[in-house]
mmCIF file of C-alpha atoms and ligand atoms in Angstrom:
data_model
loop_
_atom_site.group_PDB
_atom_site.id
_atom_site.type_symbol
_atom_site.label_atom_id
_atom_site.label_comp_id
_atom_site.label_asym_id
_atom_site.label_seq_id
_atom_site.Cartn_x
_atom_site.Cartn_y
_atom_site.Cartn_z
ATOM 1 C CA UNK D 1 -16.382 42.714 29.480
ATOM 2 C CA UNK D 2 -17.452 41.291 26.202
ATOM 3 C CA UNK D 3 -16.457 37.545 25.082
ATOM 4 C CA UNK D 4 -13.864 37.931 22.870
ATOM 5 C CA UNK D 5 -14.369 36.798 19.005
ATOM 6 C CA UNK D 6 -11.725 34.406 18.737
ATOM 7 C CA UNK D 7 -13.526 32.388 21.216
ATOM 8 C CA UNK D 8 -16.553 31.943 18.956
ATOM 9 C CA UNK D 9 -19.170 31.604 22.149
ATOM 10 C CA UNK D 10 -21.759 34.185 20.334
ATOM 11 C CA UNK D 11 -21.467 31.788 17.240
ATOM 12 C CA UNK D 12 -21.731 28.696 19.435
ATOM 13 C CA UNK D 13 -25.160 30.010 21.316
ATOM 14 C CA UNK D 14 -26.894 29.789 18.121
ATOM 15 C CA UNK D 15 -26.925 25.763 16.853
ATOM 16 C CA UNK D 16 -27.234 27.438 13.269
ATOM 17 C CA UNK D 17 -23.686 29.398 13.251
ATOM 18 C CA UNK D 18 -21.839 27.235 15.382
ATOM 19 C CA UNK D 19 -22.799 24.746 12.652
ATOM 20 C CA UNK D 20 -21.998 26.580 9.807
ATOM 21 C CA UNK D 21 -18.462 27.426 10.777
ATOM 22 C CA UNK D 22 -17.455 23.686 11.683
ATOM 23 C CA UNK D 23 -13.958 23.089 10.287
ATOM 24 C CA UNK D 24 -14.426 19.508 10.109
ATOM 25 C CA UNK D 25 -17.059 17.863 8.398
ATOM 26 C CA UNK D 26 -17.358 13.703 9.446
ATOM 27 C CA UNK D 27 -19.535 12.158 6.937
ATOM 28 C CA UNK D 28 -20.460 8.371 5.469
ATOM 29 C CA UNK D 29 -18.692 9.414 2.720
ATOM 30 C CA UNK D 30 -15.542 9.307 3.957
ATOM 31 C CA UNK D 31 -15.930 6.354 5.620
ATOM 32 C CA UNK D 32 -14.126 3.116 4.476
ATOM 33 C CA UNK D 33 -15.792 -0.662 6.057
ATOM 34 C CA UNK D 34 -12.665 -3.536 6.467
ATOM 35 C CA UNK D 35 -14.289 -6.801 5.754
ATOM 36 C CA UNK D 36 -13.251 -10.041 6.393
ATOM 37 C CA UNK D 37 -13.860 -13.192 4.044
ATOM 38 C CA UNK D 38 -13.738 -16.706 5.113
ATOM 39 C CA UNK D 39 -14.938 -19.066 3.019
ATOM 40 C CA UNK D 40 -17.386 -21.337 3.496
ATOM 41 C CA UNK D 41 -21.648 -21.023 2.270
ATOM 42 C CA UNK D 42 -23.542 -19.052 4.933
ATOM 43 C CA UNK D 43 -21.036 -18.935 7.721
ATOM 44 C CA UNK D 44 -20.242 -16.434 10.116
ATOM 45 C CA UNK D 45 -17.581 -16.423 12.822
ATOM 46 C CA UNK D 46 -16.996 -13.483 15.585
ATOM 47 C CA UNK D 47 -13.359 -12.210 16.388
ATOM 48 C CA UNK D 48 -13.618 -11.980 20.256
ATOM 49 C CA UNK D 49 -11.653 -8.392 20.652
ATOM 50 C CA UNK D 50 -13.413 -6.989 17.889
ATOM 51 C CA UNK D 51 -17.141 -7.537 18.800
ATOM 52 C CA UNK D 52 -19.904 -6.382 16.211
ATOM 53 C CA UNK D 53 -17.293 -8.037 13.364
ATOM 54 C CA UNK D 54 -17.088 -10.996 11.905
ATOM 55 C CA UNK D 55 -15.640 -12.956 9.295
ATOM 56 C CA UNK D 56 -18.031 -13.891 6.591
ATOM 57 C CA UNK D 57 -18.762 -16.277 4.209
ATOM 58 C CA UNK D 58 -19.033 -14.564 0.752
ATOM 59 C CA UNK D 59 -22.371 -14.607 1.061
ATOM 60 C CA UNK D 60 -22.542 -12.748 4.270
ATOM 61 C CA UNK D 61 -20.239 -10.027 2.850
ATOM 62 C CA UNK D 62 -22.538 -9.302 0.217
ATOM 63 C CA UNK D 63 -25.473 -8.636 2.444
ATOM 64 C CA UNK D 64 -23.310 -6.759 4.712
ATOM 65 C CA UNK D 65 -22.135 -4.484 1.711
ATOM 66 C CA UNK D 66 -25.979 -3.588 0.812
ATOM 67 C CA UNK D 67 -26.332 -2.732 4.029
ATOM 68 C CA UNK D 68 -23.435 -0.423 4.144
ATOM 69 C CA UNK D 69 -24.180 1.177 1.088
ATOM 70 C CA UNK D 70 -27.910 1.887 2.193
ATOM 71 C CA UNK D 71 -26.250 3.337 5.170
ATOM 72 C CA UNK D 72 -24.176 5.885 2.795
ATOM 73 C CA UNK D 73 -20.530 4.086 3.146
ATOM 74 C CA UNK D 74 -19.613 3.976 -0.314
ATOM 75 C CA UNK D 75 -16.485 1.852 0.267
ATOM 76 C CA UNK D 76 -15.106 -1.534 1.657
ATOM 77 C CA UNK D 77 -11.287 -2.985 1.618
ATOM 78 C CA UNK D 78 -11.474 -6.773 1.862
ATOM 79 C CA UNK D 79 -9.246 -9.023 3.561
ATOM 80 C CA UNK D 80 -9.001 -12.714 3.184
ATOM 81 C CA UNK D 81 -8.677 -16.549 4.840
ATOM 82 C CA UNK D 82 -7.855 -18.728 2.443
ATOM 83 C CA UNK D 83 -8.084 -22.110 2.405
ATOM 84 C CA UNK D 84 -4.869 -22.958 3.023
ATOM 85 C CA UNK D 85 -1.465 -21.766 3.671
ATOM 86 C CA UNK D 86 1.787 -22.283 1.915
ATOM 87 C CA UNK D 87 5.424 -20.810 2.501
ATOM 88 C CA UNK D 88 4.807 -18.730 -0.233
ATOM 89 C CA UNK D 89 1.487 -17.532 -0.089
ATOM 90 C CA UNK D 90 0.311 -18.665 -2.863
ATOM 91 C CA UNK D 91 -3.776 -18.384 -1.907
ATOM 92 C CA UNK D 92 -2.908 -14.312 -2.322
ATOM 93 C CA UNK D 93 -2.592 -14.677 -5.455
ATOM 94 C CA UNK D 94 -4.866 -17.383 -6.665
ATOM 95 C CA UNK D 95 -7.472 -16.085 -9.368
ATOM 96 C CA UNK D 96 -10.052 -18.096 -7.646
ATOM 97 C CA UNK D 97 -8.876 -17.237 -4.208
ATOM 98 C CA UNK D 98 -11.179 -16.127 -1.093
ATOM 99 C CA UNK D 99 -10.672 -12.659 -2.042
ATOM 100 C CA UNK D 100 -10.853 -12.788 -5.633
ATOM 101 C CA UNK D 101 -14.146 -14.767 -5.435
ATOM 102 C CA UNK D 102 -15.420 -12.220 -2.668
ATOM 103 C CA UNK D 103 -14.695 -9.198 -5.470
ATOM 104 C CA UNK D 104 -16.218 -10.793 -8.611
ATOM 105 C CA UNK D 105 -19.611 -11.374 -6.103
ATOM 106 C CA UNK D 106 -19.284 -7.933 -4.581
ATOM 107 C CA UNK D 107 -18.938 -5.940 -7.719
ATOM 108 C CA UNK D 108 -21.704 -8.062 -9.930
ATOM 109 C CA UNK D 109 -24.502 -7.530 -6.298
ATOM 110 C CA UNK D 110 -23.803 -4.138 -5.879
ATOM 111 C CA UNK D 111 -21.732 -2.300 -8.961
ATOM 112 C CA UNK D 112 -21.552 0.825 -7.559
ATOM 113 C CA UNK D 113 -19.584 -0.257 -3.858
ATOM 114 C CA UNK D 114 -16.206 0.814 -3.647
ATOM 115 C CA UNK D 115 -14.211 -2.378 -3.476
ATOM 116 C CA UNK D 116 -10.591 -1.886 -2.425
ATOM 117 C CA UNK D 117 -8.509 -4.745 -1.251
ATOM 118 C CA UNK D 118 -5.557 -5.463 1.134
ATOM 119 C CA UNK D 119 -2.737 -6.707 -0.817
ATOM 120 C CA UNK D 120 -0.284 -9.056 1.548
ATOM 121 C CA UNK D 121 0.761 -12.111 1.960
ATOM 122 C CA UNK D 122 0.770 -12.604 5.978
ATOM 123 C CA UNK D 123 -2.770 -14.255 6.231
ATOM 124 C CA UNK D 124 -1.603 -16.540 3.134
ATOM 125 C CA UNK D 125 2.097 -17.672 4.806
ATOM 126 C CA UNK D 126 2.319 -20.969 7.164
ATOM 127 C CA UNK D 127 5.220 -18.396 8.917
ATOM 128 C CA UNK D 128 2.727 -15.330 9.433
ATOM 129 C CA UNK D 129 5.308 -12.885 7.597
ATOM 130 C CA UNK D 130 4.401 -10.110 4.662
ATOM 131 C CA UNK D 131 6.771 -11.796 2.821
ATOM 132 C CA UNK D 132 8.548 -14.583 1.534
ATOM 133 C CA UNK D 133 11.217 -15.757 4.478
ATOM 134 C CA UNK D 134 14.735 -16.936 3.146
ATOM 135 C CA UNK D 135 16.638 -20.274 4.801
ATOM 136 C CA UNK D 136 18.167 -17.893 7.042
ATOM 137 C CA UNK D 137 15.194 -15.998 8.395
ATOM 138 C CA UNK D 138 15.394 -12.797 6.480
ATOM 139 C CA UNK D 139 12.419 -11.583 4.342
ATOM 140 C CA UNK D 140 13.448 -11.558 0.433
ATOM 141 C CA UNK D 141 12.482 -8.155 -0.438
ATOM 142 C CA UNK D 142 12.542 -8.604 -4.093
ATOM 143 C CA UNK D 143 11.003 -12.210 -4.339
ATOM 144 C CA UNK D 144 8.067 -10.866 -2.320
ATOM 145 C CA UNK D 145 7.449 -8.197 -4.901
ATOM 146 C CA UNK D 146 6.798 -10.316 -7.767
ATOM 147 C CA UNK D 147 4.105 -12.273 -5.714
ATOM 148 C CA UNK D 148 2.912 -8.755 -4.700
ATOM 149 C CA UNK D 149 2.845 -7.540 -7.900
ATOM 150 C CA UNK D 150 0.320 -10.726 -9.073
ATOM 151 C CA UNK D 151 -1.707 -10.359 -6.028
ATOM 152 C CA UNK D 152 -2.646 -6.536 -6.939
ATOM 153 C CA UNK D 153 -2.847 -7.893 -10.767
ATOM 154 C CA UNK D 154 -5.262 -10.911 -10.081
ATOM 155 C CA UNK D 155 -7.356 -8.456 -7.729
ATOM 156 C CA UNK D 156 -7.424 -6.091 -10.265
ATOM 157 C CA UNK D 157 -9.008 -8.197 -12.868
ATOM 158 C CA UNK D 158 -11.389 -9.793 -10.212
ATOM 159 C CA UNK D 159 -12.780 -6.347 -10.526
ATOM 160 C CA UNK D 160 -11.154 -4.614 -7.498
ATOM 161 C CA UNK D 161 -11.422 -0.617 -7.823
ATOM 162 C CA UNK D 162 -8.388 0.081 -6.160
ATOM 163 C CA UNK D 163 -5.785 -1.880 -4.215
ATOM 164 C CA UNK D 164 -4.020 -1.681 -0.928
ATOM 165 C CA UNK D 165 -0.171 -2.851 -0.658
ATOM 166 C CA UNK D 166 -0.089 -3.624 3.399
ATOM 167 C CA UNK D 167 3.493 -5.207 3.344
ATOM 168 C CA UNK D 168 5.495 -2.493 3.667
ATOM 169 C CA UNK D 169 8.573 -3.785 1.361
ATOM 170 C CA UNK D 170 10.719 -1.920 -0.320
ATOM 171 C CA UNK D 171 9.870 -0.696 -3.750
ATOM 172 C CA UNK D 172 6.908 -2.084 -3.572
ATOM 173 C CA UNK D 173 4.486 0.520 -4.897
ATOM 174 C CA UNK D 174 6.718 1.415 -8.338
ATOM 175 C CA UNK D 175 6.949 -2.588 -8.612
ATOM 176 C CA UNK D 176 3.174 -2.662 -8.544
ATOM 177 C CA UNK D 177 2.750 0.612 -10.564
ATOM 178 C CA UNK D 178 4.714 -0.777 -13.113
ATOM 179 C CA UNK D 179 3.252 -4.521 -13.024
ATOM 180 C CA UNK D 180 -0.688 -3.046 -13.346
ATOM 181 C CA UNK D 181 0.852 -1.030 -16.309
ATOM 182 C CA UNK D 182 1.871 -3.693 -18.378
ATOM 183 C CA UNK D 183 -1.127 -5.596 -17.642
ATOM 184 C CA UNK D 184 -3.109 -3.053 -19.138
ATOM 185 C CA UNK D 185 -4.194 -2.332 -15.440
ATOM 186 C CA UNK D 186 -3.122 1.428 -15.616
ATOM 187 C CA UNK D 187 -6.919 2.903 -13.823
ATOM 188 C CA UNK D 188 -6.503 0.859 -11.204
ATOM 189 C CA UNK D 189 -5.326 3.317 -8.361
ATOM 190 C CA UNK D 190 -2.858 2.143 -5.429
ATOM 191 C CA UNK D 191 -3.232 3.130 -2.188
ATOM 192 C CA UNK D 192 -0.587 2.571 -0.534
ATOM 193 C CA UNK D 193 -0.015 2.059 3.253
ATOM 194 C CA UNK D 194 2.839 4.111 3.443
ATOM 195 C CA UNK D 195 3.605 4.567 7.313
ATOM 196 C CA UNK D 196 2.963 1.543 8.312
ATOM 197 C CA UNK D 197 3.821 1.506 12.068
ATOM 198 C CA UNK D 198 5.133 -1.622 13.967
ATOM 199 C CA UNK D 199 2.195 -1.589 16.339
ATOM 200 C CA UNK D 200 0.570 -3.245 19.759
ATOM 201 C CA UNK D 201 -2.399 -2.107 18.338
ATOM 202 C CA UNK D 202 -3.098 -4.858 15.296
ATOM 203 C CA UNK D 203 -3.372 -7.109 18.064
ATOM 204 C CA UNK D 204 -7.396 -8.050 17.347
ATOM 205 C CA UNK D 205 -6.585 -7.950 13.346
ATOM 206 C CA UNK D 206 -4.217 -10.730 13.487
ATOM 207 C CA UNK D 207 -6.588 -12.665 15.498
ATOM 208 C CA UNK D 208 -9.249 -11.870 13.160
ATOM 209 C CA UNK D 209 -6.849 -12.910 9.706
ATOM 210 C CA UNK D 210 -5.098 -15.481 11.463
ATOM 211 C CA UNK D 211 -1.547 -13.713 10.762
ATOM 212 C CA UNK D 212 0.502 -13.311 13.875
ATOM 213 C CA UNK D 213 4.157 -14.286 12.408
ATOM 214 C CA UNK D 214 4.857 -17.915 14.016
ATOM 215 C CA UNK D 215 8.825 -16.336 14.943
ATOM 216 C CA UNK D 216 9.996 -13.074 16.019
ATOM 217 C CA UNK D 217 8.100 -9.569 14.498
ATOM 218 C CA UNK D 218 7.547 -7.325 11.852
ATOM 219 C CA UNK D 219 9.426 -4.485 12.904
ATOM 220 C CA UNK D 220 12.145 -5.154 10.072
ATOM 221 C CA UNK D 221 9.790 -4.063 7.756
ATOM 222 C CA UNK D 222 7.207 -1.827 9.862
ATOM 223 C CA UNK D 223 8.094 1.295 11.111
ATOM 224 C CA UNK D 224 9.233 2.377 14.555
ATOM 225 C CA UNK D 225 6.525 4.570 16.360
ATOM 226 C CA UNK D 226 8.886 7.163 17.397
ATOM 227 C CA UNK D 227 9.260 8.472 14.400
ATOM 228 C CA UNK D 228 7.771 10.864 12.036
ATOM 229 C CA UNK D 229 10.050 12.426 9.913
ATOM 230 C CA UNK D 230 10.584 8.705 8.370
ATOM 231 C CA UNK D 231 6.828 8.931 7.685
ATOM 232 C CA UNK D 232 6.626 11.914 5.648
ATOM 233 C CA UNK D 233 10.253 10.213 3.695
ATOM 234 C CA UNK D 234 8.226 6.905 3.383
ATOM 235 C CA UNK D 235 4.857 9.017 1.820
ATOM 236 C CA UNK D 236 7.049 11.296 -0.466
ATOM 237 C CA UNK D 237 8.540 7.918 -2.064
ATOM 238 C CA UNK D 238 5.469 6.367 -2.451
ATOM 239 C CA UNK D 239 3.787 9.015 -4.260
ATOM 240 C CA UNK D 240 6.888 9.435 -6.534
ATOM 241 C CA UNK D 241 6.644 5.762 -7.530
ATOM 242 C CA UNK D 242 2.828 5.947 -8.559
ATOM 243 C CA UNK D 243 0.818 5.656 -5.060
ATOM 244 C CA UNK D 244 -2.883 7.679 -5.868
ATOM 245 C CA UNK D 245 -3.639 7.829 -1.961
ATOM 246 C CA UNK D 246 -1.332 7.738 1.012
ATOM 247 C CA UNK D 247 -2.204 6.157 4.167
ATOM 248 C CA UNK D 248 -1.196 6.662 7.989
ATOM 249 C CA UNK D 249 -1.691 3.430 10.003
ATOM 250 C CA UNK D 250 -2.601 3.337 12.968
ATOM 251 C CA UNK D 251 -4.208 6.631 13.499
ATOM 252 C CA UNK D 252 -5.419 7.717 17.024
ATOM 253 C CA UNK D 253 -1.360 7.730 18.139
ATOM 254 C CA UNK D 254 -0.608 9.229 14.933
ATOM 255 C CA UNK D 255 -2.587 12.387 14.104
ATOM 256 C CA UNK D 256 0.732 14.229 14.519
ATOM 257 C CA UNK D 257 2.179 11.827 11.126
ATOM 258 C CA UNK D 258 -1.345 12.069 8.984
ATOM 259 C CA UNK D 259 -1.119 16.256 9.830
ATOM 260 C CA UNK D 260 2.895 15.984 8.345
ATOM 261 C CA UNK D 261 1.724 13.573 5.575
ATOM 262 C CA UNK D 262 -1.236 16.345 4.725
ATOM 263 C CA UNK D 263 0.825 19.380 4.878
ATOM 264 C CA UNK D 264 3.844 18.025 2.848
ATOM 265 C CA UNK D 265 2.733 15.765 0.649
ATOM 266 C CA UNK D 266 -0.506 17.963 -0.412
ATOM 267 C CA UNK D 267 -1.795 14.268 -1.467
ATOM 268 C CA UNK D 268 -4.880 12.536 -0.929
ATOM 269 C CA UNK D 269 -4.422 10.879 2.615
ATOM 270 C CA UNK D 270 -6.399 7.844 4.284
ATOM 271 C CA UNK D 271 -6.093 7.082 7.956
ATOM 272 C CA UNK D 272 -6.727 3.115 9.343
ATOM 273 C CA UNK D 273 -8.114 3.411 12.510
ATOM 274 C CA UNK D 274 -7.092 -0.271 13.041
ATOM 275 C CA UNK D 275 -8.477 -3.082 15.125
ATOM 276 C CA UNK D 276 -6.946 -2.307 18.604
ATOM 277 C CA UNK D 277 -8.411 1.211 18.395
ATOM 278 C CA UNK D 278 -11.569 -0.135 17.784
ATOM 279 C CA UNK D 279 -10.954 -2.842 20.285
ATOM 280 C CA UNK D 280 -10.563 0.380 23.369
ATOM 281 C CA UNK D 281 -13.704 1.827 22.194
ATOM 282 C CA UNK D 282 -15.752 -1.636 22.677
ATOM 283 C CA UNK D 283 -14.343 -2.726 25.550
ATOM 284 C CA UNK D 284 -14.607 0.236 27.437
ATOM 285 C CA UNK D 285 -18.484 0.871 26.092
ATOM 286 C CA UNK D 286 -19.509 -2.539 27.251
ATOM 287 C CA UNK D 287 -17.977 -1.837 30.682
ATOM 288 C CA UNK D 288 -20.178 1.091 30.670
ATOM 289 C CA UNK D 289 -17.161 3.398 30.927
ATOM 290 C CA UNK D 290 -17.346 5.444 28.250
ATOM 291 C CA UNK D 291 -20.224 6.728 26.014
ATOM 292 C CA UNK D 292 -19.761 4.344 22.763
ATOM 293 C CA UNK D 293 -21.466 7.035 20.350
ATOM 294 C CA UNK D 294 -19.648 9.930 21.209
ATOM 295 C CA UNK D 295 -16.617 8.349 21.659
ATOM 296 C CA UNK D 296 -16.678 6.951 18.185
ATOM 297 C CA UNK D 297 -17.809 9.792 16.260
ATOM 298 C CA UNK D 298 -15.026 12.364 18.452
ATOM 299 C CA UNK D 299 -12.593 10.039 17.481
ATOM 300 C CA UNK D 300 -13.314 9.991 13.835
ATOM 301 C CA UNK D 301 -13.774 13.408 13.888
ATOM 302 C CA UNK D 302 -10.569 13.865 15.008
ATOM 303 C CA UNK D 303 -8.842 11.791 12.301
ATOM 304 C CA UNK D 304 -10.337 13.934 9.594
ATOM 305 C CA UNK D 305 -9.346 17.477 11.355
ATOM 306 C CA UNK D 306 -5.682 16.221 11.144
ATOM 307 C CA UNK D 307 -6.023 15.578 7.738
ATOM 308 C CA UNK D 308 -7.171 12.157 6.640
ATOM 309 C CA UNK D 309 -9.506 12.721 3.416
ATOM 310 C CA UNK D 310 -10.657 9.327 4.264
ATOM 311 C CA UNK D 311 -10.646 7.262 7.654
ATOM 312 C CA UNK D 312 -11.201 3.568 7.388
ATOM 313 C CA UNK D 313 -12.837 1.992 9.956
ATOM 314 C CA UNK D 314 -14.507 -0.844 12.031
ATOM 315 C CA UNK D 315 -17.096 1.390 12.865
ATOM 316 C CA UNK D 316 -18.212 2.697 9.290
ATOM 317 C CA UNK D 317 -21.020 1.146 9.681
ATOM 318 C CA UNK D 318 -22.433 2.396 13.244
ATOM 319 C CA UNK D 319 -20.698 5.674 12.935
ATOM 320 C CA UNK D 320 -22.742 6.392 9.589
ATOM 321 C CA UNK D 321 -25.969 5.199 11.181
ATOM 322 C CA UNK D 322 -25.630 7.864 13.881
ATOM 323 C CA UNK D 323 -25.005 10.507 11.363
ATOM 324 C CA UNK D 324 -28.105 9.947 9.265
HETATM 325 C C1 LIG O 1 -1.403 -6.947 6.911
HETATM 326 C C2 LIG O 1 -2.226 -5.975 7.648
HETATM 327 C C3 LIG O 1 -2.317 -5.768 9.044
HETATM 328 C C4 LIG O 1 -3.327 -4.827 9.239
HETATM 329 C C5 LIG O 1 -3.796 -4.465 7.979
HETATM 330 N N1 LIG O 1 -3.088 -5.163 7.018
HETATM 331 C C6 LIG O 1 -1.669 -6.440 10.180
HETATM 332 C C7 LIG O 1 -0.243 -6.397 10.435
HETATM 333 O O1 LIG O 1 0.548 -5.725 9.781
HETATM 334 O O2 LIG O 1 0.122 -7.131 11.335
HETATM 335 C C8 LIG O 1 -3.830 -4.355 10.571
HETATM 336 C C9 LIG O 1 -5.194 -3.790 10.581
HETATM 337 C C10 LIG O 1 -5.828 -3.694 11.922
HETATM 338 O O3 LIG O 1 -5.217 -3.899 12.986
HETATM 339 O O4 LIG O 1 -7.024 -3.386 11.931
HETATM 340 N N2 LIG O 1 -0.074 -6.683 6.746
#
C-alpha cells in the first residue's frame, strides 16, 4: 500500500522538500541574549547553575554583545547588580546606575544591538521583593509603580530600545505607558512580562541577580502555574494598557499559555526560556546524558512552533552558532 500524504515521508526522503515545507523556522533572529552587569573594570564572575554565563563588568558586556551580534543575535535584555541595596530600590532607578551605565556603553560600541532591559526592583531591594514592602509585609502596589515608572523612564533615556516590566504589579504597564508619554518617551516600546508564573524554575536567576526575597515568596504577585485562562486575562490587559509585545515566562511548561496568548491575543509574543530551563539542559549535557546541541535547538524550536515570535534565551549565543 502506498504511504499516505498526510504523513509527508515522500517529502521527508528528499532533504530539499522536507526542508521547504518546515512549519517552523528557528533562526538568530529571533533570538534574545539576557545579560548580566556587575560593576566593577574587567571583572567577570560565573553563576554556578548557569555555567557558560556570567556576570560582567561593563566592559565584558560590551565584548560579549559584538560577539553576539557577529553571531546574528540582534538583541540583548540587561539585568543589573548595583552597588548597593536600599528598601526602596533606589539603584533601579539611578541615572548613573549599573544598568543605565551598561546601556549608554552598549548603544555608543555597537548602535545597531537591540538593547532591551528588565525593569524591577528585586535585585535593587535589601528584602528581595519586586516591590516596595509596607510595615506590615504587604507589597504597596501603587508606590511601586511610581519607582517603576522612573526605572523604565531613566532606561529609556540611557538609550534603552525597549523595556521589560518583570514585577508583575498591577497596572503597571498603563502606569508606564502613560509615564514614557509624558516624558516625551512615546517610541519606546514595552514589553511586558505578562504571565509571569510563580516558578521553581528562576531558581539559578536569583542566584545569578542576587534577588531571592529575604521572607516568604512572590506568589502574591506571580501567577499560579495551574492556570491558563488567567494568562490569556493577564495578556489581553496588558495590551489594552499600551504593552507592544507580550511575554510567556517560563516557557518549556508553558507552550500550552504562549499557543492561548498567540491565538487570542493575535499580538506579538516573546517566550523567556528562563534560567532553570537552561540550568536542565547543562546539567544533564555535562553528565553526558543528553545531546547538548540537539537538545537546545529542539527545545527552541519548540517555543517558536507554539507561537513565540521571539524566544529569549541563555543559549542565544550557542544556539545561533550552530545554526550558521
Ligand atoms: C525579576 C525577574 C526574574 C526573572 C526575570 N526577571 C526573577 C523572579 O521573578 O524571581 C527570572 C529569569 C530567569 O529565571 O532566567 N522579577
Amino acid at each position: 500500500m502506498a504511504f499516505p500524504a498526510t504523513r509527508m515521508r515522500r517529502l521527508r526522503a528528499t532533504g530539499l522538500l522536507r526542508d521547504m515545507v518546515r512549519e517552523t523556522e528557528l533562526t538568530p533572529a529571533h533570538l534574545v541574549q539576557p545579560i548580566f552587569v556587575e560593576l566593577g573594570t574587567d571583572s567577570r564572575t560565573p553563576i554556578e547553575a548557569m555555567p557558560g554565563i556570567d556576570r560582567l563588568s561593563i566592559s565584558h558586556a560590551v565584548e560579549e554583545a559584538g560577539e553576539l551580534q557577529a553571531a546574528g543575535v540582534p538583541a540583548v535584555l540587561l539585568f543589573g547588580l548595583p552597588a548597593a541595596k536600599d528598601d526602596v530600590g533606589t539603584g533601579a532607578y539611578d541615572d548613573e546606575g549599573v544598568v543605565q551605565l551598561a546601556v549608554r556603553a552598549l548603544k555608543e560600541a555597537h548602535p545597531e544591538l537591540l538593547v532591551m532591559t528588565d525593569v524591577c526592583l528585586c535585585a535593587y531591594t535589601t528584602h528581595g521583593h519586586c516591590g516596595v514592602v509596607r510595615p506590615d509585609g504587604v507589597i504597596d502596589n501603587d508606590v511601586t509603580l511610581e519607582l517603576l515608572a522612573e526605572t523604565a523612564i531613566s532606561h529609556a533615556r540611557a538609550g534603552a530600545d525597549a523595556v521589560a516590566p518583570s514585577d508583575m504589579m498591577d497596572g503597571r504597564i498603563g502606569a508606564l505607558r502613560g509615564s514614557l508619554d509624558r516624558e516625551d518617551l512615546k517610541e519606546t516600546p514595552i514589553v511586558a512580562y505578562s504571565a509571569k508564573y510563580s516558578s521553581a524554575f528562576y531558581g539559578p536567576f536569583r542566584e545569578a541577580a542576587d534577588s531571592a526575597p529575604a521572607f516568604g515568596d512572590r506568589r502574591t504577585y506571580q501567577m499560579d502555574p495551574a492556570n491558563s485562562d488567567e494568562a490569556v486575562r493577564e495578556a489581553k490587559l496588558d495590551a489594552e494598557e499600551g504593552a507592544d509585545v507580550l511575554m510567556v515566562k517560563p516557557a518549556l511548561p508553558y507552550l500550552d499559555v504562549i499557543a492561548r496568548v498567540k491565538q487570542e491575543t493575535g499580538m506579538p509574543v516573546a517566550a523567556y526560556n528562563v534560567s532553570g530551563e537552561y540550568a536542565m539542559i547543562k546539567a544533564a549535557a555535562a553528565a553526558g546524558h543528553l545531546d547538548e546541541r540537539a537538545a537546545v535547538l529542539e527545545a527552541l524550536t519548540s517555543i517558536r512552533r507554539a507561537g513565540a515570535d521571539i524566544v529569549i534565551t541563555y543559549h542565544a549565543k550557542d544556539a545561533a552558532a550552530w545554526l550558521r
